[in-house]
Amino acid sequence: MKHLTSIRELDLNSALSLLDNAQQLSQVNEREVKKLPALRGKTVVNLFFENSTRTRVSFEVAAKRLSADVINVTADSSSVSKGESLKDTAQTLEAIGADAIVIRHPLSGAPKLLAEQGWISASVINAGDGSHEHPTQALLDALTIRQGFGLASDLRGVKVLIVGDIRHSRVARSNILLLNLLGAEVSLAGPQSLIPEGIEQMGAKVMDSFEGALAQKPDVVMMLRVQKERMQGEFFSSATEYSRAWSLEGKRLEMVSEKALIMHPGPMNRGFEISSQAADDPRSQVLKQVANGVAVRMAVLYRCLSGETQ
Ligand code: CP
């Protein structure tokens, strides 16, 4: 595997192998000395055209734990702000020595373009592109679900409910693809305006109401942030109206099974799509997800940069 721009590039074996590798690496992350020499001499550039806390920092920590050199570039502090193109930026970074470019970009397809145009020979890893995909987020979510239920292989029989702004969510798309690959059952709930037409064809059942979806007793309730920055026009009349129907709070939190996992990719808008009570509930996996992000990104960087074929 040289690049990871979409979950569609993985088959069941390669997905399971990445998760197994991430599981082993998560144990390294528990040790006092959390460093491995695996990527010594390699240079990883984090090229972020959108803001990030979790993804950028965990890619940096992951690369450093594998002994790679890491450079962080943001659009507003680089010559991108002077009009430099993606091609020229990437070629410049490669000329400086980048072996891998981890890219977050507002345009869906930007990482794939970079990987496939032949502009550079470095590995390209998608750290989130527009509303399209966020493959390492889906992998860390799958690892969290495996750990949460003590599973060692795929996710057959696990019922996952994803709730909220599905339309603008790259997290939802990558999760639907990966959860299907791993054999989980995926359902979606959210305001009709935020459920894209035809999403069922990706392998998900659309539910009419949050309460109706919770009555099916999902094993995982994954809440999504409302992505106001990607919205052109009105998708709901007010934050209050949205929260009244779609926030995980109060009676709806009570409907979540005792053994279920509550997940959110972050950043959370407490009091909007999720209450503080739900975010801080013992069933909440939010910080576990963040911690697993380091192990998953170590596994992905290693797989892309080590020259291993799977
Ligand atoms: N989940 C996620 O992508 O978070 P950041 O935007 O902080 O990277």
PDB file of C-alpha atoms and ligand atoms in Angstrom:
ATOM      1  CA  MET A   1       0.000   0.000   0.000  1.00  0.00           C
ATOM      2  CA  LYS A   2       1.569   3.281  -1.067  1.00  0.00           C
ATOM      3  CA  HIS A   3      -1.283   5.738  -0.519  1.00  0.00           C
ATOM      4  CA  LEU A   4      -4.461   5.888   1.549  1.00  0.00           C
ATOM      5  CA  THR A   5      -6.912   8.311  -0.027  1.00  0.00           C
ATOM      6  CA  SER A   6     -10.133   6.324   0.458  1.00  0.00           C
ATOM      7  CA  ILE A   7     -11.471   3.324   2.369  1.00  0.00           C
ATOM      8  CA  ARG A   8     -12.366   1.968  -1.110  1.00  0.00           C
ATOM      9  CA  GLU A   9      -8.637   1.186  -1.536  1.00  0.00           C
ATOM     10  CA  LEU A  10      -8.849  -1.419   1.258  1.00  0.00           C
ATOM     11  CA  ASP A  11     -10.177  -4.956   1.079  1.00  0.00           C
ATOM     12  CA  LEU A  12     -11.207  -6.962   4.145  1.00  0.00           C
ATOM     13  CA  ASN A  13      -7.725  -8.443   4.619  1.00  0.00           C
ATOM     14  CA  SER A  14      -5.872  -5.156   4.348  1.00  0.00           C
ATOM     15  CA  ALA A  15      -8.359  -3.415   6.673  1.00  0.00           C
ATOM     16  CA  LEU A  16      -8.055  -6.177   9.290  1.00  0.00           C
ATOM     17  CA  SER A  17      -4.285  -6.197   8.964  1.00  0.00           C
ATOM     18  CA  LEU A  18      -4.163  -2.410   9.571  1.00  0.00           C
ATOM     19  CA  LEU A  19      -6.421  -2.799  12.619  1.00  0.00           C
ATOM     20  CA  ASP A  20      -4.300  -5.664  13.992  1.00  0.00           C
ATOM     21  CA  ASN A  21      -1.155  -3.635  13.481  1.00  0.00           C
ATOM     22  CA  ALA A  22      -2.760  -0.593  15.157  1.00  0.00           C
ATOM     23  CA  GLN A  23      -3.795  -2.815  18.081  1.00  0.00           C
ATOM     24  CA  GLN A  24      -0.169  -3.922  18.551  1.00  0.00           C
ATOM     25  CA  LEU A  25       1.040  -0.331  18.245  1.00  0.00           C
ATOM     26  CA  SER A  26      -1.503   0.857  20.813  1.00  0.00           C
ATOM     27  CA  GLN A  27       0.348  -1.389  23.281  1.00  0.00           C
ATOM     28  CA  VAL A  28       3.631   0.352  22.356  1.00  0.00           C
ATOM     29  CA  ASN A  29       1.864   3.610  23.184  1.00  0.00           C
ATOM     30  CA  GLU A  30       1.295   2.332  26.743  1.00  0.00           C
ATOM     31  CA  ARG A  31       5.020   1.792  27.321  1.00  0.00           C
ATOM     32  CA  GLU A  32       7.310   4.252  29.077  1.00  0.00           C
ATOM     33  CA  VAL A  33       9.500   4.533  25.965  1.00  0.00           C
ATOM     34  CA  LYS A  34       6.985   4.917  23.134  1.00  0.00           C
ATOM     35  CA  LYS A  35       9.448   5.027  20.266  1.00  0.00           C
ATOM     36  CA  LEU A  36      10.223   2.559  17.445  1.00  0.00           C
ATOM     37  CA  PRO A  37      12.943   2.990  14.796  1.00  0.00           C
ATOM     38  CA  ALA A  38      10.701   1.799  11.923  1.00  0.00           C
ATOM     39  CA  LEU A  39      10.646   5.051   9.887  1.00  0.00           C
ATOM     40  CA  ARG A  40      14.046   6.457  10.778  1.00  0.00           C
ATOM     41  CA  GLY A  41      15.303   8.615   7.887  1.00  0.00           C
ATOM     42  CA  LYS A  42      11.803   9.223   6.484  1.00  0.00           C
ATOM     43  CA  THR A  43      10.166  12.650   6.359  1.00  0.00           C
ATOM     44  CA  VAL A  44       6.419  13.146   6.818  1.00  0.00           C
ATOM     45  CA  VAL A  45       4.819  16.482   5.909  1.00  0.00           C
ATOM     46  CA  ASN A  46       1.428  17.358   7.368  1.00  0.00           C
ATOM     47  CA  LEU A  47      -0.114  19.698   4.777  1.00  0.00           C
ATOM     48  CA  PHE A  48      -3.313  21.119   6.246  1.00  0.00           C
ATOM     49  CA  PHE A  49      -5.581  23.463   4.259  1.00  0.00           C
ATOM     50  CA  GLU A  50      -8.257  23.239   6.995  1.00  0.00           C
ATOM     51  CA  ASN A  51      -8.023  23.500  10.768  1.00  0.00           C
ATOM     52  CA  SER A  52      -7.495  20.402  12.868  1.00  0.00           C
ATOM     53  CA  THR A  53      -6.532  19.451  16.392  1.00  0.00           C
ATOM     54  CA  ARG A  54      -6.871  15.649  16.656  1.00  0.00           C
ATOM     55  CA  THR A  55      -5.842  14.563  13.164  1.00  0.00           C
ATOM     56  CA  ARG A  56      -2.850  16.869  12.745  1.00  0.00           C
ATOM     57  CA  VAL A  57      -1.424  16.321  16.212  1.00  0.00           C
ATOM     58  CA  SER A  58      -1.943  12.552  16.137  1.00  0.00           C
ATOM     59  CA  PHE A  59      -0.291  12.228  12.707  1.00  0.00           C
ATOM     60  CA  GLU A  60       2.642  14.218  14.103  1.00  0.00           C
ATOM     61  CA  VAL A  61       2.872  12.083  17.256  1.00  0.00           C
ATOM     62  CA  ALA A  62       2.466   8.890  15.183  1.00  0.00           C
ATOM     63  CA  ALA A  63       5.284   9.821  12.797  1.00  0.00           C
ATOM     64  CA  LYS A  64       7.578  10.843  15.669  1.00  0.00           C
ATOM     65  CA  ARG A  65       6.892   7.593  17.546  1.00  0.00           C
ATOM     66  CA  LEU A  66       8.099   5.772  14.432  1.00  0.00           C
ATOM     67  CA  SER A  67      11.231   8.009  14.403  1.00  0.00           C
ATOM     68  CA  ALA A  68      10.324   9.899  11.207  1.00  0.00           C
ATOM     69  CA  ASP A  69      11.060  13.608  10.840  1.00  0.00           C
ATOM     70  CA  VAL A  70       7.871  15.680  10.737  1.00  0.00           C
ATOM     71  CA  ILE A  71       7.141  19.067   9.176  1.00  0.00           C
ATOM     72  CA  ASN A  72       3.798  20.818   9.657  1.00  0.00           C
ATOM     73  CA  VAL A  73       2.528  23.169   6.949  1.00  0.00           C
ATOM     74  CA  THR A  74      -0.737  25.085   7.125  1.00  0.00           C
ATOM     75  CA  ALA A  75      -2.244  26.909   4.148  1.00  0.00           C
ATOM     76  CA  ASP A  76      -2.417  30.295   5.849  1.00  0.00           C
ATOM     77  CA  SER A  77       1.238  30.210   6.958  1.00  0.00           C
ATOM     78  CA  SER A  78       2.599  28.945   3.630  1.00  0.00           C
ATOM     79  CA  SER A  79       2.959  30.243   0.073  1.00  0.00           C
ATOM     80  CA  VAL A  80      -0.503  28.744  -0.628  1.00  0.00           C
ATOM     81  CA  SER A  81      -1.777  32.060   0.782  1.00  0.00           C
ATOM     82  CA  LYS A  82       0.168  33.775  -2.068  1.00  0.00           C
ATOM     83  CA  GLY A  83      -1.631  31.685  -4.677  1.00  0.00           C
ATOM     84  CA  GLU A  84       0.733  28.691  -5.058  1.00  0.00           C
ATOM     85  CA  SER A  85      -1.073  25.676  -6.542  1.00  0.00           C
ATOM     86  CA  LEU A  86      -1.468  22.252  -4.927  1.00  0.00           C
ATOM     87  CA  LYS A  87       0.865  20.757  -7.561  1.00  0.00           C
ATOM     88  CA  ASP A  88       3.621  23.336  -6.982  1.00  0.00           C
ATOM     89  CA  THR A  89       3.217  23.087  -3.205  1.00  0.00           C
ATOM     90  CA  ALA A  90       3.479  19.284  -3.244  1.00  0.00           C
ATOM     91  CA  GLN A  91       6.448  19.283  -5.646  1.00  0.00           C
ATOM     92  CA  THR A  92       8.190  21.873  -3.452  1.00  0.00           C
ATOM     93  CA  LEU A  93       7.655  19.719  -0.364  1.00  0.00           C
ATOM     94  CA  GLU A  94       8.956  16.650  -2.165  1.00  0.00           C
ATOM     95  CA  ALA A  95      12.040  18.558  -3.366  1.00  0.00           C
ATOM     96  CA  ILE A  96      12.709  19.391   0.287  1.00  0.00           C
ATOM     97  CA  GLY A  97      12.573  15.669   1.102  1.00  0.00           C
ATOM     98  CA  ALA A  98       8.980  14.626   1.877  1.00  0.00           C
ATOM     99  CA  ASP A  99       8.464  10.862   1.682  1.00  0.00           C
ATOM    100  CA  ALA A 100       4.791  11.173   2.676  1.00  0.00           C
ATOM    101  CA  ILE A 101       2.321  14.035   2.442  1.00  0.00           C
ATOM    102  CA  VAL A 102      -0.581  13.870   4.865  1.00  0.00           C
ATOM    103  CA  ILE A 103      -3.146  16.223   3.374  1.00  0.00           C
ATOM    104  CA  ARG A 104      -6.359  17.802   4.650  1.00  0.00           C
ATOM    105  CA  HIS A 105      -8.143  19.829   1.998  1.00  0.00           C
ATOM    106  CA  PRO A 106     -11.604  21.427   1.624  1.00  0.00           C
ATOM    107  CA  LEU A 107     -12.030  19.982  -1.883  1.00  0.00           C
ATOM    108  CA  SER A 108     -13.318  16.407  -2.178  1.00  0.00           C
ATOM    109  CA  GLY A 109     -10.822  14.420  -4.239  1.00  0.00           C
ATOM    110  CA  ALA A 110      -7.731  16.598  -3.626  1.00  0.00           C
ATOM    111  CA  PRO A 111      -5.695  13.745  -2.022  1.00  0.00           C
ATOM    112  CA  LYS A 112      -6.607  11.320  -4.832  1.00  0.00           C
ATOM    113  CA  LEU A 113      -5.598  13.919  -7.411  1.00  0.00           C
ATOM    114  CA  LEU A 114      -2.236  14.334  -5.678  1.00  0.00           C
ATOM    115  CA  ALA A 115      -1.710  10.569  -5.508  1.00  0.00           C
ATOM    116  CA  GLU A 116      -2.695   9.874  -9.102  1.00  0.00           C
ATOM    117  CA  GLN A 117      -1.530  12.785 -11.239  1.00  0.00           C
ATOM    118  CA  GLY A 118       2.121  11.747 -11.218  1.00  0.00           C
ATOM    119  CA  TRP A 119       3.214  15.167  -9.900  1.00  0.00           C
ATOM    120  CA  ILE A 120       5.088  13.560  -6.980  1.00  0.00           C
ATOM    121  CA  SER A 121       6.325  10.121  -6.001  1.00  0.00           C
ATOM    122  CA  ALA A 122       5.727  10.575  -2.241  1.00  0.00           C
ATOM    123  CA  SER A 123       2.967   8.656  -0.452  1.00  0.00           C
ATOM    124  CA  VAL A 124      -0.289  10.567  -0.030  1.00  0.00           C
ATOM    125  CA  ILE A 125      -2.520  10.050   3.004  1.00  0.00           C
ATOM    126  CA  ASN A 126      -5.968  11.617   3.201  1.00  0.00           C
ATOM    127  CA  ALA A 127      -6.509  13.445   6.500  1.00  0.00           C
ATOM    128  CA  GLY A 128     -10.009  14.566   5.418  1.00  0.00           C
ATOM    129  CA  ASP A 129     -11.125  15.965   2.032  1.00  0.00           C
ATOM    130  CA  GLY A 130     -14.244  18.107   1.893  1.00  0.00           C
ATOM    131  CA  SER A 131     -17.362  16.048   2.530  1.00  0.00           C
ATOM    132  CA  HIS A 132     -15.799  13.033   0.830  1.00  0.00           C
ATOM    133  CA  GLU A 133     -13.709  10.852   3.152  1.00  0.00           C
ATOM    134  CA  HIS A 134     -11.654  10.688   6.332  1.00  0.00           C
ATOM    135  CA  PRO A 135     -10.254   7.151   6.142  1.00  0.00           C
ATOM    136  CA  THR A 136      -8.004   7.188   9.219  1.00  0.00           C
ATOM    137  CA  GLN A 137     -10.969   8.418  11.317  1.00  0.00           C
ATOM    138  CA  ALA A 138     -13.006   5.392  10.208  1.00  0.00           C
ATOM    139  CA  LEU A 139     -10.096   3.064  11.021  1.00  0.00           C
ATOM    140  CA  LEU A 140      -9.677   4.519  14.509  1.00  0.00           C
ATOM    141  CA  ASP A 141     -13.431   4.266  15.040  1.00  0.00           C
ATOM    142  CA  ALA A 142     -13.375   0.590  13.990  1.00  0.00           C
ATOM    143  CA  LEU A 143     -10.448  -0.080  16.334  1.00  0.00           C
ATOM    144  CA  THR A 144     -12.372   1.580  19.177  1.00  0.00           C
ATOM    145  CA  ILE A 145     -15.444  -0.555  18.454  1.00  0.00           C
ATOM    146  CA  ARG A 146     -13.334  -3.738  18.338  1.00  0.00           C
ATOM    147  CA  GLN A 147     -11.755  -2.875  21.686  1.00  0.00           C
ATOM    148  CA  GLY A 148     -15.088  -1.795  23.200  1.00  0.00           C
ATOM    149  CA  PHE A 149     -16.617  -5.208  22.537  1.00  0.00           C
ATOM    150  CA  GLY A 150     -13.427  -7.288  22.940  1.00  0.00           C
ATOM    151  CA  LEU A 151     -13.473  -8.338  19.264  1.00  0.00           C
ATOM    152  CA  ALA A 152     -10.320  -9.621  17.582  1.00  0.00           C
ATOM    153  CA  SER A 153     -11.416  -9.643  13.958  1.00  0.00           C
ATOM    154  CA  ASP A 154     -14.275  -8.109  11.976  1.00  0.00           C
ATOM    155  CA  LEU A 155     -17.447  -6.374  13.240  1.00  0.00           C
ATOM    156  CA  ARG A 156     -20.063  -8.881  12.075  1.00  0.00           C
ATOM    157  CA  GLY A 157     -23.304  -8.453  14.016  1.00  0.00           C
ATOM    158  CA  VAL A 158     -22.415  -5.045  15.482  1.00  0.00           C
ATOM    159  CA  LYS A 159     -25.224  -2.491  14.959  1.00  0.00           C
ATOM    160  CA  VAL A 160     -23.922   1.058  14.438  1.00  0.00           C
ATOM    161  CA  LEU A 161     -26.202   4.102  14.348  1.00  0.00           C
ATOM    162  CA  ILE A 162     -24.696   7.310  12.899  1.00  0.00           C
ATOM    163  CA  VAL A 163     -26.654  10.469  13.757  1.00  0.00           C
ATOM    164  CA  GLY A 164     -26.678  14.056  12.553  1.00  0.00           C
ATOM    165  CA  ASP A 165     -25.228  15.924   9.590  1.00  0.00           C
ATOM    166  CA  ILE A 166     -24.642  12.988   7.268  1.00  0.00           C
ATOM    167  CA  ARG A 167     -24.732  15.214   4.165  1.00  0.00           C
ATOM    168  CA  HIS A 168     -21.520  17.094   4.941  1.00  0.00           C
ATOM    169  CA  SER A 169     -19.738  14.333   6.835  1.00  0.00           C
ATOM    170  CA  ARG A 170     -16.593  12.710   5.459  1.00  0.00           C
ATOM    171  CA  VAL A 171     -16.492  10.755   8.734  1.00  0.00           C
ATOM    172  CA  ALA A 172     -19.904   9.219   7.961  1.00  0.00           C
ATOM    173  CA  ARG A 173     -18.902   8.244   4.407  1.00  0.00           C
ATOM    174  CA  SER A 174     -15.632   6.584   5.416  1.00  0.00           C
ATOM    175  CA  ASN A 175     -17.380   4.870   8.321  1.00  0.00           C
ATOM    176  CA  ILE A 176     -20.217   3.534   6.167  1.00  0.00           C
ATOM    177  CA  LEU A 177     -17.666   2.039   3.744  1.00  0.00           C
ATOM    178  CA  LEU A 178     -15.419   0.517   6.406  1.00  0.00           C
ATOM    179  CA  LEU A 179     -18.208  -0.727   8.675  1.00  0.00           C
ATOM    180  CA  ASN A 180     -19.791  -2.491   5.692  1.00  0.00           C
ATOM    181  CA  LEU A 181     -16.441  -4.026   4.747  1.00  0.00           C
ATOM    182  CA  LEU A 182     -16.106  -5.304   8.318  1.00  0.00           C
ATOM    183  CA  GLY A 183     -19.627  -6.760   8.333  1.00  0.00           C
ATOM    184  CA  ALA A 184     -21.346  -4.303  10.708  1.00  0.00           C
ATOM    185  CA  GLU A 185     -24.968  -3.145  10.219  1.00  0.00           C
ATOM    186  CA  VAL A 186     -25.128   0.614   9.652  1.00  0.00           C
ATOM    187  CA  SER A 187     -28.128   2.867  10.117  1.00  0.00           C
ATOM    188  CA  LEU A 188     -28.361   6.627   9.766  1.00  0.00           C
ATOM    189  CA  ALA A 189     -30.605   9.235  11.371  1.00  0.00           C
ATOM    190  CA  GLY A 190     -30.788  12.983  11.008  1.00  0.00           C
ATOM    191  CA  PRO A 191     -32.952  15.776   9.633  1.00  0.00           C
ATOM    192  CA  GLN A 192     -34.151  14.922   6.122  1.00  0.00           C
ATOM    193  CA  SER A 193     -32.313  17.984   4.795  1.00  0.00           C
ATOM    194  CA  LEU A 194     -29.029  16.534   6.057  1.00  0.00           C
ATOM    195  CA  ILE A 195     -29.478  12.992   4.680  1.00  0.00           C
ATOM    196  CA  PRO A 196     -28.211  12.911   1.077  1.00  0.00           C
ATOM    197  CA  GLU A 197     -30.430  11.224  -1.472  1.00  0.00           C
ATOM    198  CA  GLY A 198     -29.255   7.717  -2.382  1.00  0.00           C
ATOM    199  CA  ILE A 199     -26.981   7.298   0.656  1.00  0.00           C
ATOM    200  CA  GLU A 200     -28.635   3.880   1.237  1.00  0.00           C
ATOM    201  CA  GLN A 201     -26.732   2.625  -1.813  1.00  0.00           C
ATOM    202  CA  MET A 202     -23.495   2.965   0.164  1.00  0.00           C
ATOM    203  CA  GLY A 203     -24.826   0.306   2.550  1.00  0.00           C
ATOM    204  CA  ALA A 204     -26.837   2.034   5.248  1.00  0.00           C
ATOM    205  CA  LYS A 205     -30.473   2.041   6.372  1.00  0.00           C
ATOM    206  CA  VAL A 206     -32.048   5.473   6.863  1.00  0.00           C
ATOM    207  CA  MET A 207     -34.237   5.840   9.975  1.00  0.00           C
ATOM    208  CA  ASP A 208     -37.104   8.333  10.313  1.00  0.00           C
ATOM    209  CA  SER A 209     -36.456   9.473  13.855  1.00  0.00           C
ATOM    210  CA  PHE A 210     -33.720   9.361  16.476  1.00  0.00           C
ATOM    211  CA  GLU A 211     -36.073   7.684  18.956  1.00  0.00           C
ATOM    212  CA  GLY A 212     -37.111   5.056  16.392  1.00  0.00           C
ATOM    213  CA  ALA A 213     -33.450   4.331  15.658  1.00  0.00           C
ATOM    214  CA  LEU A 214     -32.603   4.052  19.369  1.00  0.00           C
ATOM    215  CA  ALA A 215     -35.523   1.650  19.869  1.00  0.00           C
ATOM    216  CA  GLN A 216     -33.624  -0.796  17.604  1.00  0.00           C
ATOM    217  CA  LYS A 217     -30.979  -0.936  20.389  1.00  0.00           C
ATOM    218  CA  PRO A 218     -27.828  -0.091  18.419  1.00  0.00           C
ATOM    219  CA  ASP A 219     -24.524  -1.275  19.914  1.00  0.00           C
ATOM    220  CA  VAL A 220     -22.841   1.983  18.900  1.00  0.00           C
ATOM    221  CA  VAL A 221     -24.339   5.476  18.750  1.00  0.00           C
ATOM    222  CA  MET A 222     -22.013   7.701  16.736  1.00  0.00           C
ATOM    223  CA  MET A 223     -22.914  11.391  16.910  1.00  0.00           C
ATOM    224  CA  LEU A 224     -21.700  13.824  14.232  1.00  0.00           C
ATOM    225  CA  ARG A 225     -20.890  17.508  14.402  1.00  0.00           C
ATOM    226  CA  VAL A 226     -23.125  19.843  12.416  1.00  0.00           C
ATOM    227  CA  GLN A 227     -20.672  21.201   9.803  1.00  0.00           C
ATOM    228  CA  LYS A 228     -21.841  24.800   9.540  1.00  0.00           C
ATOM    229  CA  GLU A 229     -18.689  25.737   7.613  1.00  0.00           C
ATOM    230  CA  ARG A 230     -19.774  23.502   4.697  1.00  0.00           C
ATOM    231  CA  MET A 231     -23.420  24.647   4.640  1.00  0.00           C
ATOM    232  CA  GLN A 232     -24.626  26.921   1.898  1.00  0.00           C
ATOM    233  CA  GLY A 233     -28.195  27.822   2.801  1.00  0.00           C
ATOM    234  CA  GLU A 234     -30.497  26.760   5.626  1.00  0.00           C
ATOM    235  CA  PHE A 235     -30.716  23.066   6.532  1.00  0.00           C
ATOM    236  CA  PHE A 236     -32.748  23.545   9.742  1.00  0.00           C
ATOM    237  CA  SER A 237     -34.539  26.513  11.229  1.00  0.00           C
ATOM    238  CA  SER A 238     -32.537  26.959  14.441  1.00  0.00           C
ATOM    239  CA  ALA A 239     -30.001  25.317  16.716  1.00  0.00           C
ATOM    240  CA  THR A 240     -32.755  24.854  19.302  1.00  0.00           C
ATOM    241  CA  GLU A 241     -34.965  23.038  16.804  1.00  0.00           C
ATOM    242  CA  TYR A 242     -32.039  20.833  15.734  1.00  0.00           C
ATOM    243  CA  SER A 243     -31.137  19.925  19.315  1.00  0.00           C
ATOM    244  CA  ARG A 244     -34.743  19.209  20.232  1.00  0.00           C
ATOM    245  CA  ALA A 245     -34.887  16.411  17.629  1.00  0.00           C
ATOM    246  CA  TRP A 246     -31.299  15.282  17.090  1.00  0.00           C
ATOM    247  CA  SER A 247     -29.153  15.923  20.155  1.00  0.00           C
ATOM    248  CA  LEU A 248     -28.074  12.969  22.291  1.00  0.00           C
ATOM    249  CA  GLU A 249     -29.469  14.149  25.617  1.00  0.00           C
ATOM    250  CA  GLY A 250     -32.098  13.502  28.285  1.00  0.00           C
ATOM    251  CA  LYS A 251     -34.617  10.779  27.419  1.00  0.00           C
ATOM    252  CA  ARG A 252     -32.684   9.779  24.304  1.00  0.00           C
ATOM    253  CA  LEU A 253     -29.539   9.193  26.358  1.00  0.00           C
ATOM    254  CA  GLU A 254     -31.647   7.033  28.682  1.00  0.00           C
ATOM    255  CA  MET A 255     -32.709   4.934  25.665  1.00  0.00           C
ATOM    256  CA  VAL A 256     -29.076   4.023  24.840  1.00  0.00           C
ATOM    257  CA  SER A 257     -28.278   0.470  26.041  1.00  0.00           C
ATOM    258  CA  GLU A 258     -26.123   0.085  29.134  1.00  0.00           C
ATOM    259  CA  LYS A 259     -23.490  -1.769  27.118  1.00  0.00           C
ATOM    260  CA  ALA A 260     -23.561   0.489  24.053  1.00  0.00           C
ATOM    261  CA  LEU A 261     -20.679   2.733  23.024  1.00  0.00           C
ATOM    262  CA  ILE A 262     -21.243   6.464  22.539  1.00  0.00           C
ATOM    263  CA  MET A 263     -18.875   7.906  19.952  1.00  0.00           C
ATOM    264  CA  HIS A 264     -18.132  11.287  18.389  1.00  0.00           C
ATOM    265  CA  PRO A 265     -15.214  12.075  16.049  1.00  0.00           C
ATOM    266  CA  GLY A 266     -14.770  15.530  17.578  1.00  0.00           C
ATOM    267  CA  PRO A 267     -14.663  18.419  17.777  1.00  0.00           C
ATOM    268  CA  MET A 268     -17.888  18.222  19.822  1.00  0.00           C
ATOM    269  CA  ASN A 269     -20.369  21.057  20.110  1.00  0.00           C
ATOM    270  CA  ARG A 270     -21.633  20.324  23.598  1.00  0.00           C
ATOM    271  CA  GLY A 271     -25.239  21.349  24.058  1.00  0.00           C
ATOM    272  CA  PHE A 272     -25.884  21.247  20.304  1.00  0.00           C
ATOM    273  CA  GLU A 273     -25.546  17.698  18.891  1.00  0.00           C
ATOM    274  CA  ILE A 274     -24.494  16.092  22.187  1.00  0.00           C
ATOM    275  CA  SER A 275     -25.095  17.000  25.821  1.00  0.00           C
ATOM    276  CA  SER A 276     -22.218  17.202  28.291  1.00  0.00           C
ATOM    277  CA  GLN A 277     -23.888  14.366  30.172  1.00  0.00           C
ATOM    278  CA  ALA A 278     -23.628  12.124  27.090  1.00  0.00           C
ATOM    279  CA  ALA A 279     -20.100  13.272  26.194  1.00  0.00           C
ATOM    280  CA  ASP A 280     -18.846  12.521  29.717  1.00  0.00           C
ATOM    281  CA  ASP A 281     -20.950   9.362  30.218  1.00  0.00           C
ATOM    282  CA  PRO A 282     -19.014   6.183  31.184  1.00  0.00           C
ATOM    283  CA  ARG A 283     -20.133   4.731  27.825  1.00  0.00           C
ATOM    284  CA  SER A 284     -18.479   7.598  25.927  1.00  0.00           C
ATOM    285  CA  GLN A 285     -15.461   6.553  23.833  1.00  0.00           C
ATOM    286  CA  VAL A 286     -14.524  10.058  22.699  1.00  0.00           C
ATOM    287  CA  LEU A 287     -11.071  10.167  24.316  1.00  0.00           C
ATOM    288  CA  LYS A 288     -10.422   6.514  23.503  1.00  0.00           C
ATOM    289  CA  GLN A 289     -11.081   7.394  19.860  1.00  0.00           C
ATOM    290  CA  VAL A 290      -8.517  10.198  20.060  1.00  0.00           C
ATOM    291  CA  ALA A 291      -5.921   7.908  21.674  1.00  0.00           C
ATOM    292  CA  ASN A 292      -6.540   5.218  19.047  1.00  0.00           C
ATOM    293  CA  GLY A 293      -5.920   7.848  16.360  1.00  0.00           C
ATOM    294  CA  VAL A 294      -2.205   7.747  17.182  1.00  0.00           C
ATOM    295  CA  ALA A 295      -1.963   3.944  16.855  1.00  0.00           C
ATOM    296  CA  VAL A 296      -4.004   3.852  13.640  1.00  0.00           C
ATOM    297  CA  ARG A 297      -1.937   6.628  12.059  1.00  0.00           C
ATOM    298  CA  MET A 298       1.278   4.840  13.071  1.00  0.00           C
ATOM    299  CA  ALA A 299      -0.032   1.719  11.315  1.00  0.00           C
ATOM    300  CA  VAL A 300      -1.023   3.665   8.184  1.00  0.00           C
ATOM    301  CA  LEU A 301       2.253   5.618   7.980  1.00  0.00           C
ATOM    302  CA  TYR A 302       4.242   2.414   8.469  1.00  0.00           C
ATOM    303  CA  ARG A 303       2.242   0.563   5.815  1.00  0.00           C
ATOM    304  CA  CYS A 304       2.589   3.394   3.270  1.00  0.00           C
ATOM    305  CA  LEU A 305       6.264   4.100   3.879  1.00  0.00           C
ATOM    306  CA  SER A 306       7.707   0.660   4.558  1.00  0.00           C
ATOM    307  CA  GLY A 307       7.155  -0.635   1.044  1.00  0.00           C
ATOM    308  CA  GLU A 308       5.037  -3.548   2.293  1.00  0.00           C
ATOM    309  CA  THR A 309       2.569  -4.601  -0.357  1.00  0.00           C
ATOM    310  CA  GLN A 310      -0.583  -5.261   1.703  1.00  0.00           C
TER     311      GLN A 310
HETATM  312  N1   CP B   1     -11.997  14.182  14.019  1.00  0.00           N
HETATM  313  C1   CP B   1     -11.256  15.134  13.430  1.00  0.00           C
HETATM  314  O1   CP B   1     -10.941  15.079  12.234  1.00  0.00           O
HETATM  315  O2   CP B   1     -10.877  16.132  14.282  1.00  0.00           O
HETATM  316  P1   CP B   1      -9.942  17.356  13.881  1.00  0.00           P
HETATM  317  O3   CP B   1     -10.713  18.227  12.929  1.00  0.00           O
HETATM  318  O4   CP B   1      -9.620  18.063  15.182  1.00  0.00           O
HETATM  319  O5   CP B   1      -8.719  16.800  13.216  1.00  0.00           O
END
